[in-house]
Amino acid sequence: GSVQEYGLRKNSCYGLFVKDEASVYCSESEVAYCSESAVFLRDKASCYMQGCILKESDVAFTSGLGLGSLLAVKGCGVRCKRLWYDEDRPLDDLVEETRVTLDGS
């Protein structure tokens, strides 16, 4: 997709872009090398991830307008520079049996 930033077109890549009332179930998958975030969730969308690996992306999770209705992460491995684009989003109540490693900038 593209994002308008200061009037300049910027191409960006999201691994999973879940919006509106969509529901995504992702199992045993690898989401990697995303220029923006591995998972973008907005509106009333929901995303269930089990046994997945999120890596080599600047940000693991981003929530847009509406914040999404549910993000459930179980038994995943997360290795990104930041967990959330907005650092005030807690993940403790969503993550079960998940390994999180934040790489230095």
PDB file of N, CA and C in Angstrom:
ATOM      1  N   GLY A   1       0.816  -1.179   0.000  1.00  0.00           N
ATOM      2  CA  GLY A   1       0.000   0.000   0.000  1.00  0.00           C
ATOM      3  C   GLY A   1       0.857   1.238   0.000  1.00  0.00           C
ATOM      4  N   SER A   2       0.247   2.393   0.025  1.00  0.00           N
ATOM      5  CA  SER A   2       1.016   3.636   0.086  1.00  0.00           C
ATOM      6  C   SER A   2       0.430   4.538   1.149  1.00  0.00           C
ATOM      7  N   VAL A   3       1.287   5.350   1.708  1.00  0.00           N
ATOM      8  CA  VAL A   3       0.898   6.282   2.754  1.00  0.00           C
ATOM      9  C   VAL A   3       1.336   7.664   2.309  1.00  0.00           C
ATOM     10  N   GLN A   4       0.462   8.668   2.450  1.00  0.00           N
ATOM     11  CA  GLN A   4       0.843  10.039   2.124  1.00  0.00           C
ATOM     12  C   GLN A   4       1.497  10.650   3.352  1.00  0.00           C
ATOM     13  N   GLU A   5       2.722  11.102   3.195  1.00  0.00           N
ATOM     14  CA  GLU A   5       3.451  11.691   4.300  1.00  0.00           C
ATOM     15  C   GLU A   5       4.090  12.972   3.801  1.00  0.00           C
ATOM     16  N   TYR A   6       3.672  14.104   4.330  1.00  0.00           N
ATOM     17  CA  TYR A   6       4.174  15.411   3.914  1.00  0.00           C
ATOM     18  C   TYR A   6       4.063  15.607   2.402  1.00  0.00           C
ATOM     19  N   GLY A   7       2.995  15.088   1.811  1.00  0.00           N
ATOM     20  CA  GLY A   7       2.760  15.264   0.394  1.00  0.00           C
ATOM     21  C   GLY A   7       3.576  14.336  -0.500  1.00  0.00           C
ATOM     22  N   LEU A   8       4.395  13.488   0.103  1.00  0.00           N
ATOM     23  CA  LEU A   8       5.202  12.552  -0.670  1.00  0.00           C
ATOM     24  C   LEU A   8       4.589  11.163  -0.604  1.00  0.00           C
ATOM     25  N   ARG A   9       4.618  10.466  -1.699  1.00  0.00           N
ATOM     26  CA  ARG A   9       4.099   9.099  -1.721  1.00  0.00           C
ATOM     27  C   ARG A   9       5.149   8.172  -1.119  1.00  0.00           C
ATOM     28  N   LYS A  10       4.727   7.329  -0.204  1.00  0.00           N
ATOM     29  CA  LYS A  10       5.628   6.388   0.448  1.00  0.00           C
ATOM     30  C   LYS A  10       5.023   4.999   0.310  1.00  0.00           C
ATOM     31  N   ASN A  11       5.705   4.092  -0.337  1.00  0.00           N
ATOM     32  CA  ASN A  11       5.223   2.716  -0.440  1.00  0.00           C
ATOM     33  C   ASN A  11       5.551   1.982   0.853  1.00  0.00           C
ATOM     34  N   SER A  12       4.635   1.154   1.287  1.00  0.00           N
ATOM     35  CA  SER A  12       4.832   0.431   2.540  1.00  0.00           C
ATOM     36  C   SER A  12       4.276  -0.972   2.413  1.00  0.00           C
ATOM     37  N   CYS A  13       4.748  -1.828   3.289  1.00  0.00           N
ATOM     38  CA  CYS A  13       4.332  -3.221   3.249  1.00  0.00           C
ATOM     39  C   CYS A  13       3.879  -3.675   4.630  1.00  0.00           C
ATOM     40  N   TYR A  14       2.702  -4.275   4.686  1.00  0.00           N
ATOM     41  CA  TYR A  14       2.167  -4.898   5.890  1.00  0.00           C
ATOM     42  C   TYR A  14       1.993  -6.384   5.595  1.00  0.00           C
ATOM     43  N   GLY A  15       2.302  -7.231   6.558  1.00  0.00           N
ATOM     44  CA  GLY A  15       2.115  -8.664   6.345  1.00  0.00           C
ATOM     45  C   GLY A  15       0.639  -9.025   6.293  1.00  0.00           C
ATOM     46  N   LEU A  16      -0.100  -8.630   7.304  1.00  0.00           N
ATOM     47  CA  LEU A  16      -1.546  -8.842   7.366  1.00  0.00           C
ATOM     48  C   LEU A  16      -2.196  -7.481   7.583  1.00  0.00           C
ATOM     49  N   PHE A  17      -3.073  -7.072   6.680  1.00  0.00           N
ATOM     50  CA  PHE A  17      -3.805  -5.816   6.812  1.00  0.00           C
ATOM     51  C   PHE A  17      -5.267  -6.194   6.966  1.00  0.00           C
ATOM     52  N   VAL A  18      -5.778  -6.116   8.188  1.00  0.00           N
ATOM     53  CA  VAL A  18      -7.124  -6.612   8.496  1.00  0.00           C
ATOM     54  C   VAL A  18      -8.006  -5.419   8.859  1.00  0.00           C
ATOM     55  N   LYS A  19      -9.095  -5.216   8.087  1.00  0.00           N
ATOM     56  CA  LYS A  19      -9.933  -4.033   8.316  1.00  0.00           C
ATOM     57  C   LYS A  19     -11.416  -4.357   8.183  1.00  0.00           C
ATOM     58  N   ASP A  20     -12.229  -3.336   8.378  1.00  0.00           N
ATOM     59  CA  ASP A  20     -13.691  -3.439   8.351  1.00  0.00           C
ATOM     60  C   ASP A  20     -14.148  -4.474   9.380  1.00  0.00           C
ATOM     61  N   GLU A  21     -14.930  -5.454   8.977  1.00  0.00           N
ATOM     62  CA  GLU A  21     -15.391  -6.484   9.915  1.00  0.00           C
ATOM     63  C   GLU A  21     -14.767  -7.835   9.595  1.00  0.00           C
ATOM     64  N   ALA A  22     -13.628  -7.812   8.922  1.00  0.00           N
ATOM     65  CA  ALA A  22     -12.947  -9.058   8.541  1.00  0.00           C
ATOM     66  C   ALA A  22     -12.413  -9.786   9.769  1.00  0.00           C
ATOM     67  N   SER A  23     -12.305 -11.099   9.622  1.00  0.00           N
ATOM     68  CA  SER A  23     -11.733 -11.940  10.672  1.00  0.00           C
ATOM     69  C   SER A  23     -10.693 -12.846  10.011  1.00  0.00           C
ATOM     70  N   VAL A  24      -9.474 -12.831  10.537  1.00  0.00           N
ATOM     71  CA  VAL A  24      -8.385 -13.619   9.962  1.00  0.00           C
ATOM     72  C   VAL A  24      -7.881 -14.606  10.998  1.00  0.00           C
ATOM     73  N   TYR A  25      -7.700 -15.853  10.579  1.00  0.00           N
ATOM     74  CA  TYR A  25      -7.065 -16.869  11.416  1.00  0.00           C
ATOM     75  C   TYR A  25      -5.774 -17.272  10.721  1.00  0.00           C
ATOM     76  N   CYS A  26      -4.661 -17.075  11.394  1.00  0.00           N
ATOM     77  CA  CYS A  26      -3.350 -17.354  10.820  1.00  0.00           C
ATOM     78  C   CYS A  26      -2.669 -18.404  11.692  1.00  0.00           C
ATOM     79  N   SER A  27      -2.302 -19.526  11.086  1.00  0.00           N
ATOM     80  CA  SER A  27      -1.722 -20.629  11.849  1.00  0.00           C
ATOM     81  C   SER A  27      -0.428 -21.107  11.193  1.00  0.00           C
ATOM     82  N   GLU A  28       0.605 -21.314  12.030  1.00  0.00           N
ATOM     83  CA  GLU A  28       1.879 -21.883  11.567  1.00  0.00           C
ATOM     84  C   GLU A  28       2.428 -21.152  10.344  1.00  0.00           C
ATOM     85  N   SER A  29       2.369 -19.827  10.368  1.00  0.00           N
ATOM     86  CA  SER A  29       2.835 -19.018   9.242  1.00  0.00           C
ATOM     87  C   SER A  29       3.977 -18.108   9.677  1.00  0.00           C
ATOM     88  N   GLU A  30       4.751 -17.655   8.720  1.00  0.00           N
ATOM     89  CA  GLU A  30       5.821 -16.701   8.995  1.00  0.00           C
ATOM     90  C   GLU A  30       5.507 -15.401   8.270  1.00  0.00           C
ATOM     91  N   VAL A  31       5.550 -14.308   9.013  1.00  0.00           N
ATOM     92  CA  VAL A  31       5.342 -12.978   8.441  1.00  0.00           C
ATOM     93  C   VAL A  31       6.644 -12.219   8.668  1.00  0.00           C
ATOM     94  N   ALA A  32       7.329 -11.867   7.579  1.00  0.00           N
ATOM     95  CA  ALA A  32       8.662 -11.278   7.719  1.00  0.00           C
ATOM     96  C   ALA A  32       8.920 -10.211   6.667  1.00  0.00           C
ATOM     97  N   TYR A  33       9.924  -9.374   6.940  1.00  0.00           N
ATOM     98  CA  TYR A  33      10.433  -8.365   6.017  1.00  0.00           C
ATOM     99  C   TYR A  33       9.367  -7.350   5.589  1.00  0.00           C
ATOM    100  N   CYS A  34       8.583  -6.898   6.554  1.00  0.00           N
ATOM    101  CA  CYS A  34       7.559  -5.881   6.293  1.00  0.00           C
ATOM    102  C   CYS A  34       8.150  -4.508   6.610  1.00  0.00           C
ATOM    103  N   SER A  35       8.019  -3.564   5.696  1.00  0.00           N
ATOM    104  CA  SER A  35       8.606  -2.240   5.911  1.00  0.00           C
ATOM    105  C   SER A  35       7.860  -1.442   6.978  1.00  0.00           C
ATOM    106  N   GLU A  36       6.599  -1.728   7.210  1.00  0.00           N
ATOM    107  CA  GLU A  36       5.832  -1.001   8.222  1.00  0.00           C
ATOM    108  C   GLU A  36       5.581  -1.888   9.441  1.00  0.00           C
ATOM    109  N   SER A  37       4.585  -2.755   9.382  1.00  0.00           N
ATOM    110  CA  SER A  37       4.345  -3.665  10.508  1.00  0.00           C
ATOM    111  C   SER A  37       3.871  -5.018   9.995  1.00  0.00           C
ATOM    112  N   ALA A  38       4.093  -6.023  10.803  1.00  0.00           N
ATOM    113  CA  ALA A  38       3.696  -7.373  10.413  1.00  0.00           C
ATOM    114  C   ALA A  38       2.175  -7.505  10.388  1.00  0.00           C
ATOM    115  N   VAL A  39       1.506  -6.906  11.371  1.00  0.00           N
ATOM    116  CA  VAL A  39       0.046  -6.995  11.463  1.00  0.00           C
ATOM    117  C   VAL A  39      -0.539  -5.605  11.681  1.00  0.00           C
ATOM    118  N   PHE A  40      -1.458  -5.200  10.813  1.00  0.00           N
ATOM    119  CA  PHE A  40      -2.183  -3.933  10.954  1.00  0.00           C
ATOM    120  C   PHE A  40      -3.651  -4.284  11.139  1.00  0.00           C
ATOM    121  N   LEU A  41      -4.223  -3.818  12.243  1.00  0.00           N
ATOM    122  CA  LEU A  41      -5.599  -4.146  12.596  1.00  0.00           C
ATOM    123  C   LEU A  41      -6.370  -2.854  12.806  1.00  0.00           C
ATOM    124  N   ARG A  42      -7.560  -2.739  12.207  1.00  0.00           N
ATOM    125  CA  ARG A  42      -8.358  -1.520  12.369  1.00  0.00           C
ATOM    126  C   ARG A  42      -9.854  -1.827  12.312  1.00  0.00           C
ATOM    127  N   ASP A  43     -10.651  -0.795  12.478  1.00  0.00           N
ATOM    128  CA  ASP A  43     -12.114  -0.886  12.437  1.00  0.00           C
ATOM    129  C   ASP A  43     -12.609  -1.921  13.454  1.00  0.00           C
ATOM    130  N   LYS A  44     -13.452  -2.852  13.015  1.00  0.00           N
ATOM    131  CA  LYS A  44     -13.982  -3.898  13.908  1.00  0.00           C
ATOM    132  C   LYS A  44     -13.399  -5.258  13.557  1.00  0.00           C
ATOM    133  N   ALA A  45     -12.275  -5.268  12.899  1.00  0.00           N
ATOM    134  CA  ALA A  45     -11.647  -6.512  12.452  1.00  0.00           C
ATOM    135  C   ALA A  45     -11.040  -7.291  13.615  1.00  0.00           C
ATOM    136  N   SER A  46     -10.849  -8.590  13.393  1.00  0.00           N
ATOM    137  CA  SER A  46     -10.209  -9.431  14.412  1.00  0.00           C
ATOM    138  C   SER A  46      -9.154 -10.311  13.759  1.00  0.00           C
ATOM    139  N   CYS A  47      -8.122 -10.623  14.534  1.00  0.00           N
ATOM    140  CA  CYS A  47      -7.019 -11.426  14.031  1.00  0.00           C
ATOM    141  C   CYS A  47      -6.611 -12.435  15.101  1.00  0.00           C
ATOM    142  N   TYR A  48      -6.611 -13.699  14.743  1.00  0.00           N
ATOM    143  CA  TYR A  48      -6.207 -14.792  15.625  1.00  0.00           C
ATOM    144  C   TYR A  48      -4.934 -15.394  15.049  1.00  0.00           C
ATOM    145  N   MET A  49      -3.875 -15.455  15.849  1.00  0.00           N
ATOM    146  CA  MET A  49      -2.606 -16.018  15.377  1.00  0.00           C
ATOM    147  C   MET A  49      -2.166 -17.126  16.322  1.00  0.00           C
ATOM    148  N   GLN A  50      -1.818 -18.269  15.744  1.00  0.00           N
ATOM    149  CA  GLN A  50      -1.360 -19.386  16.561  1.00  0.00           C
ATOM    150  C   GLN A  50      -0.154 -20.050  15.887  1.00  0.00           C
ATOM    151  N   GLY A  51       0.931 -20.201  16.647  1.00  0.00           N
ATOM    152  CA  GLY A  51       2.122 -20.868  16.143  1.00  0.00           C
ATOM    153  C   GLY A  51       2.812 -20.140  15.006  1.00  0.00           C
ATOM    154  N   CYS A  52       2.663 -18.835  14.951  1.00  0.00           N
ATOM    155  CA  CYS A  52       3.253 -18.043  13.867  1.00  0.00           C
ATOM    156  C   CYS A  52       4.581 -17.424  14.295  1.00  0.00           C
ATOM    157  N   ILE A  53       5.334 -16.961  13.328  1.00  0.00           N
ATOM    158  CA  ILE A  53       6.580 -16.246  13.578  1.00  0.00           C
ATOM    159  C   ILE A  53       6.481 -14.892  12.888  1.00  0.00           C
ATOM    160  N   LEU A  54       6.698 -13.828  13.651  1.00  0.00           N
ATOM    161  CA  LEU A  54       6.752 -12.466  13.120  1.00  0.00           C
ATOM    162  C   LEU A  54       8.194 -12.014  13.296  1.00  0.00           C
ATOM    163  N   LYS A  55       8.878 -11.673  12.191  1.00  0.00           N
ATOM    164  CA  LYS A  55      10.293 -11.308  12.326  1.00  0.00           C
ATOM    165  C   LYS A  55      10.722 -10.340  11.235  1.00  0.00           C
ATOM    166  N   GLU A  56      11.914  -9.741  11.464  1.00  0.00           N
ATOM    167  CA  GLU A  56      12.555  -8.860  10.493  1.00  0.00           C
ATOM    168  C   GLU A  56      11.650  -7.734  10.011  1.00  0.00           C
ATOM    169  N   SER A  57      10.832  -7.202  10.922  1.00  0.00           N
ATOM    170  CA  SER A  57       9.977  -6.049  10.623  1.00  0.00           C
ATOM    171  C   SER A  57      10.229  -5.010  11.702  1.00  0.00           C
ATOM    172  N   ASP A  58      10.071  -3.739  11.363  1.00  0.00           N
ATOM    173  CA  ASP A  58      10.275  -2.701  12.372  1.00  0.00           C
ATOM    174  C   ASP A  58       9.290  -2.840  13.524  1.00  0.00           C
ATOM    175  N   VAL A  59       8.019  -3.087  13.189  1.00  0.00           N
ATOM    176  CA  VAL A  59       6.956  -3.137  14.192  1.00  0.00           C
ATOM    177  C   VAL A  59       6.153  -4.425  14.021  1.00  0.00           C
ATOM    178  N   ALA A  60       5.825  -5.074  15.131  1.00  0.00           N
ATOM    179  CA  ALA A  60       5.020  -6.294  15.058  1.00  0.00           C
ATOM    180  C   ALA A  60       3.548  -5.958  14.818  1.00  0.00           C
ATOM    181  N   PHE A  61       2.974  -5.048  15.639  1.00  0.00           N
ATOM    182  CA  PHE A  61       1.538  -4.768  15.581  1.00  0.00           C
ATOM    183  C   PHE A  61       1.262  -3.271  15.481  1.00  0.00           C
ATOM    184  N   THR A  62       0.275  -2.920  14.635  1.00  0.00           N
ATOM    185  CA  THR A  62      -0.209  -1.547  14.531  1.00  0.00           C
ATOM    186  C   THR A  62      -1.729  -1.597  14.567  1.00  0.00           C
ATOM    187  N   SER A  63      -2.327  -0.681  15.327  1.00  0.00           N
ATOM    188  CA  SER A  63      -3.782  -0.592  15.318  1.00  0.00           C
ATOM    189  C   SER A  63      -4.175   0.764  14.763  1.00  0.00           C
ATOM    190  N   GLY A  64      -5.091   0.754  13.816  1.00  0.00           N
ATOM    191  CA  GLY A  64      -5.540   1.984  13.181  1.00  0.00           C
ATOM    192  C   GLY A  64      -6.863   2.443  13.748  1.00  0.00           C
ATOM    193  N   LEU A  65      -7.549   3.269  13.011  1.00  0.00           N
ATOM    194  CA  LEU A  65      -8.833   3.818  13.413  1.00  0.00           C
ATOM    195  C   LEU A  65      -9.782   2.700  13.834  1.00  0.00           C
ATOM    196  N   GLY A  66     -10.347   2.788  15.003  1.00  0.00           N
ATOM    197  CA  GLY A  66     -11.252   1.769  15.511  1.00  0.00           C
ATOM    198  C   GLY A  66     -10.552   0.705  16.326  1.00  0.00           C
ATOM    199  N   LEU A  67      -9.240   0.626  16.222  1.00  0.00           N
ATOM    200  CA  LEU A  67      -8.378  -0.271  17.008  1.00  0.00           C
ATOM    201  C   LEU A  67      -8.577  -1.760  16.761  1.00  0.00           C
ATOM    202  N   GLY A  68      -9.589  -2.154  15.998  1.00  0.00           N
ATOM    203  CA  GLY A  68      -9.871  -3.576  15.817  1.00  0.00           C
ATOM    204  C   GLY A  68     -10.632  -4.105  17.017  1.00  0.00           C
ATOM    205  N   SER A  69     -11.334  -5.210  16.856  1.00  0.00           N
ATOM    206  CA  SER A  69     -12.116  -5.736  17.972  1.00  0.00           C
ATOM    207  C   SER A  69     -11.353  -6.787  18.770  1.00  0.00           C
ATOM    208  N   LEU A  70     -10.406  -7.501  18.131  1.00  0.00           N
ATOM    209  CA  LEU A  70      -9.695  -8.547  18.857  1.00  0.00           C
ATOM    210  C   LEU A  70      -8.374  -8.882  18.179  1.00  0.00           C
ATOM    211  N   LEU A  71      -7.345  -9.016  18.982  1.00  0.00           N
ATOM    212  CA  LEU A  71      -6.062  -9.554  18.541  1.00  0.00           C
ATOM    213  C   LEU A  71      -5.686 -10.631  19.541  1.00  0.00           C
ATOM    214  N   ALA A  72      -5.626 -11.873  19.097  1.00  0.00           N
ATOM    215  CA  ALA A  72      -5.282 -12.996  19.968  1.00  0.00           C
ATOM    216  C   ALA A  72      -4.041 -13.673  19.402  1.00  0.00           C
ATOM    217  N   VAL A  73      -3.018 -13.808  20.228  1.00  0.00           N
ATOM    218  CA  VAL A  73      -1.730 -14.360  19.805  1.00  0.00           C
ATOM    219  C   VAL A  73      -1.363 -15.490  20.756  1.00  0.00           C
ATOM    220  N   LYS A  74      -1.192 -16.702  20.221  1.00  0.00           N
ATOM    221  CA  LYS A  74      -0.883 -17.845  21.075  1.00  0.00           C
ATOM    222  C   LYS A  74       0.255 -18.671  20.473  1.00  0.00           C
ATOM    223  N   GLY A  75       1.261 -18.941  21.279  1.00  0.00           N
ATOM    224  CA  GLY A  75       2.356 -19.807  20.860  1.00  0.00           C
ATOM    225  C   GLY A  75       3.143 -19.291  19.673  1.00  0.00           C
ATOM    226  N   CYS A  76       3.299 -17.980  19.586  1.00  0.00           N
ATOM    227  CA  CYS A  76       4.014 -17.368  18.457  1.00  0.00           C
ATOM    228  C   CYS A  76       5.411 -16.920  18.885  1.00  0.00           C
ATOM    229  N   GLY A  77       6.236 -16.638  17.911  1.00  0.00           N
ATOM    230  CA  GLY A  77       7.541 -16.035  18.149  1.00  0.00           C
ATOM    231  C   GLY A  77       7.557 -14.674  17.492  1.00  0.00           C
ATOM    232  N   VAL A  78       7.895 -13.643  18.259  1.00  0.00           N
ATOM    233  CA  VAL A  78       7.917 -12.278  17.736  1.00  0.00           C
ATOM    234  C   VAL A  78       9.326 -11.729  17.884  1.00  0.00           C
ATOM    235  N   ARG A  79       9.940 -11.374  16.757  1.00  0.00           N
ATOM    236  CA  ARG A  79      11.276 -10.771  16.785  1.00  0.00           C
ATOM    237  C   ARG A  79      11.269  -9.563  15.847  1.00  0.00           C
ATOM    238  N   CYS A  80      10.934  -8.423  16.423  1.00  0.00           N
ATOM    239  CA  CYS A  80      10.853  -7.169  15.686  1.00  0.00           C
ATOM    240  C   CYS A  80      11.523  -6.083  16.520  1.00  0.00           C
ATOM    241  N   LYS A  81      11.709  -4.895  15.928  1.00  0.00           N
ATOM    242  CA  LYS A  81      12.337  -3.808  16.682  1.00  0.00           C
ATOM    243  C   LYS A  81      11.416  -3.273  17.776  1.00  0.00           C
ATOM    244  N   ARG A  82      10.116  -3.186  17.469  1.00  0.00           N
ATOM    245  CA  ARG A  82       9.135  -2.708  18.450  1.00  0.00           C
ATOM    246  C   ARG A  82       7.922  -3.619  18.415  1.00  0.00           C
ATOM    247  N   LEU A  83       7.275  -3.766  19.554  1.00  0.00           N
ATOM    248  CA  LEU A  83       6.093  -4.600  19.630  1.00  0.00           C
ATOM    249  C   LEU A  83       4.885  -3.899  19.023  1.00  0.00           C
ATOM    250  N   TRP A  84       4.655  -2.647  19.417  1.00  0.00           N
ATOM    251  CA  TRP A  84       3.532  -1.848  18.904  1.00  0.00           C
ATOM    252  C   TRP A  84       4.044  -0.581  18.254  1.00  0.00           C
ATOM    253  N   TYR A  85       3.376  -0.110  17.227  1.00  0.00           N
ATOM    254  CA  TYR A  85       3.683   1.191  16.641  1.00  0.00           C
ATOM    255  C   TYR A  85       3.421   2.270  17.682  1.00  0.00           C
ATOM    256  N   ASP A  86       2.276   2.177  18.346  1.00  0.00           N
ATOM    257  CA  ASP A  86       1.948   3.046  19.479  1.00  0.00           C
ATOM    258  C   ASP A  86       2.342   2.291  20.733  1.00  0.00           C
ATOM    259  N   GLU A  87       3.363   2.760  21.414  1.00  0.00           N
ATOM    260  CA  GLU A  87       3.912   2.018  22.553  1.00  0.00           C
ATOM    261  C   GLU A  87       2.958   1.877  23.735  1.00  0.00           C
ATOM    262  N   ASP A  88       1.832   2.604  23.732  1.00  0.00           N
ATOM    263  CA  ASP A  88       0.910   2.524  24.861  1.00  0.00           C
ATOM    264  C   ASP A  88      -0.075   1.364  24.758  1.00  0.00           C
ATOM    265  N   ARG A  89       0.061   0.524  23.760  1.00  0.00           N
ATOM    266  CA  ARG A  89      -0.851  -0.614  23.599  1.00  0.00           C
ATOM    267  C   ARG A  89      -0.303  -1.807  24.380  1.00  0.00           C
ATOM    268  N   PRO A  90      -1.005  -2.274  25.387  1.00  0.00           N
ATOM    269  CA  PRO A  90      -0.517  -3.441  26.138  1.00  0.00           C
ATOM    270  C   PRO A  90      -0.751  -4.730  25.358  1.00  0.00           C
ATOM    271  N   LEU A  91       0.104  -5.705  25.542  1.00  0.00           N
ATOM    272  CA  LEU A  91      -0.071  -6.985  24.871  1.00  0.00           C
ATOM    273  C   LEU A  91      -0.195  -8.123  25.881  1.00  0.00           C
ATOM    274  N   ASP A  92       0.026  -7.833  27.163  1.00  0.00           N
ATOM    275  CA  ASP A  92       0.021  -8.877  28.188  1.00  0.00           C
ATOM    276  C   ASP A  92      -1.248  -9.718  28.191  1.00  0.00           C
ATOM    277  N   ASP A  93      -2.392  -9.092  28.005  1.00  0.00           N
ATOM    278  CA  ASP A  93      -3.651  -9.826  28.082  1.00  0.00           C
ATOM    279  C   ASP A  93      -3.990 -10.553  26.781  1.00  0.00           C
ATOM    280  N   LEU A  94      -3.220 -10.337  25.719  1.00  0.00           N
ATOM    281  CA  LEU A  94      -3.527 -10.982  24.444  1.00  0.00           C
ATOM    282  C   LEU A  94      -2.598 -12.143  24.121  1.00  0.00           C
ATOM    283  N   VAL A  95      -1.443 -12.156  24.766  1.00  0.00           N
ATOM    284  CA  VAL A  95      -0.403 -13.106  24.396  1.00  0.00           C
ATOM    285  C   VAL A  95      -0.397 -14.299  25.334  1.00  0.00           C
ATOM    286  N   GLU A  96      -0.363 -15.481  24.749  1.00  0.00           N
ATOM    287  CA  GLU A  96      -0.304 -16.702  25.532  1.00  0.00           C
ATOM    288  C   GLU A  96       0.811 -17.577  24.957  1.00  0.00           C
ATOM    289  N   GLU A  97       1.749 -17.964  25.808  1.00  0.00           N
ATOM    290  CA  GLU A  97       2.850 -18.845  25.387  1.00  0.00           C
ATOM    291  C   GLU A  97       3.603 -18.295  24.178  1.00  0.00           C
ATOM    292  N   THR A  98       3.863 -16.996  24.177  1.00  0.00           N
ATOM    293  CA  THR A  98       4.531 -16.353  23.044  1.00  0.00           C
ATOM    294  C   THR A  98       5.881 -15.793  23.472  1.00  0.00           C
ATOM    295  N   ARG A  99       6.899 -16.010  22.639  1.00  0.00           N
ATOM    296  CA  ARG A  99       8.235 -15.502  22.880  1.00  0.00           C
ATOM    297  C   ARG A  99       8.365 -14.162  22.165  1.00  0.00           C
ATOM    298  N   VAL A 100       8.728 -13.123  22.925  1.00  0.00           N
ATOM    299  CA  VAL A 100       8.885 -11.789  22.347  1.00  0.00           C
ATOM    300  C   VAL A 100      10.332 -11.342  22.528  1.00  0.00           C
ATOM    301  N   THR A 101      11.022 -11.025  21.429  1.00  0.00           N
ATOM    302  CA  THR A 101      12.368 -10.486  21.470  1.00  0.00           C
ATOM    303  C   THR A 101      12.366  -9.193  20.676  1.00  0.00           C
ATOM    304  N   LEU A 102      12.762  -8.090  21.327  1.00  0.00           N
ATOM    305  CA  LEU A 102      12.812  -6.811  20.636  1.00  0.00           C
ATOM    306  C   LEU A 102      14.257  -6.529  20.250  1.00  0.00           C
ATOM    307  N   ASP A 103      14.506  -6.389  18.951  1.00  0.00           N
ATOM    308  CA  ASP A 103      15.837  -6.095  18.450  1.00  0.00           C
ATOM    309  C   ASP A 103      16.143  -4.617  18.657  1.00  0.00           C
ATOM    310  N   GLY A 104      17.379  -4.275  18.945  1.00  0.00           N
ATOM    311  CA  GLY A 104      17.776  -2.876  19.098  1.00  0.00           C
ATOM    312  C   GLY A 104      17.643  -2.137  17.785  1.00  0.00           C
ATOM    313  N   SER A 105      17.433  -0.838  17.871  1.00  0.00           N
ATOM    314  CA  SER A 105      17.255  -0.017  16.660  1.00  0.00           C
ATOM    315  C   SER A 105      18.512   0.030  15.837  1.00  0.00           C
TER     316      SER A 105
END
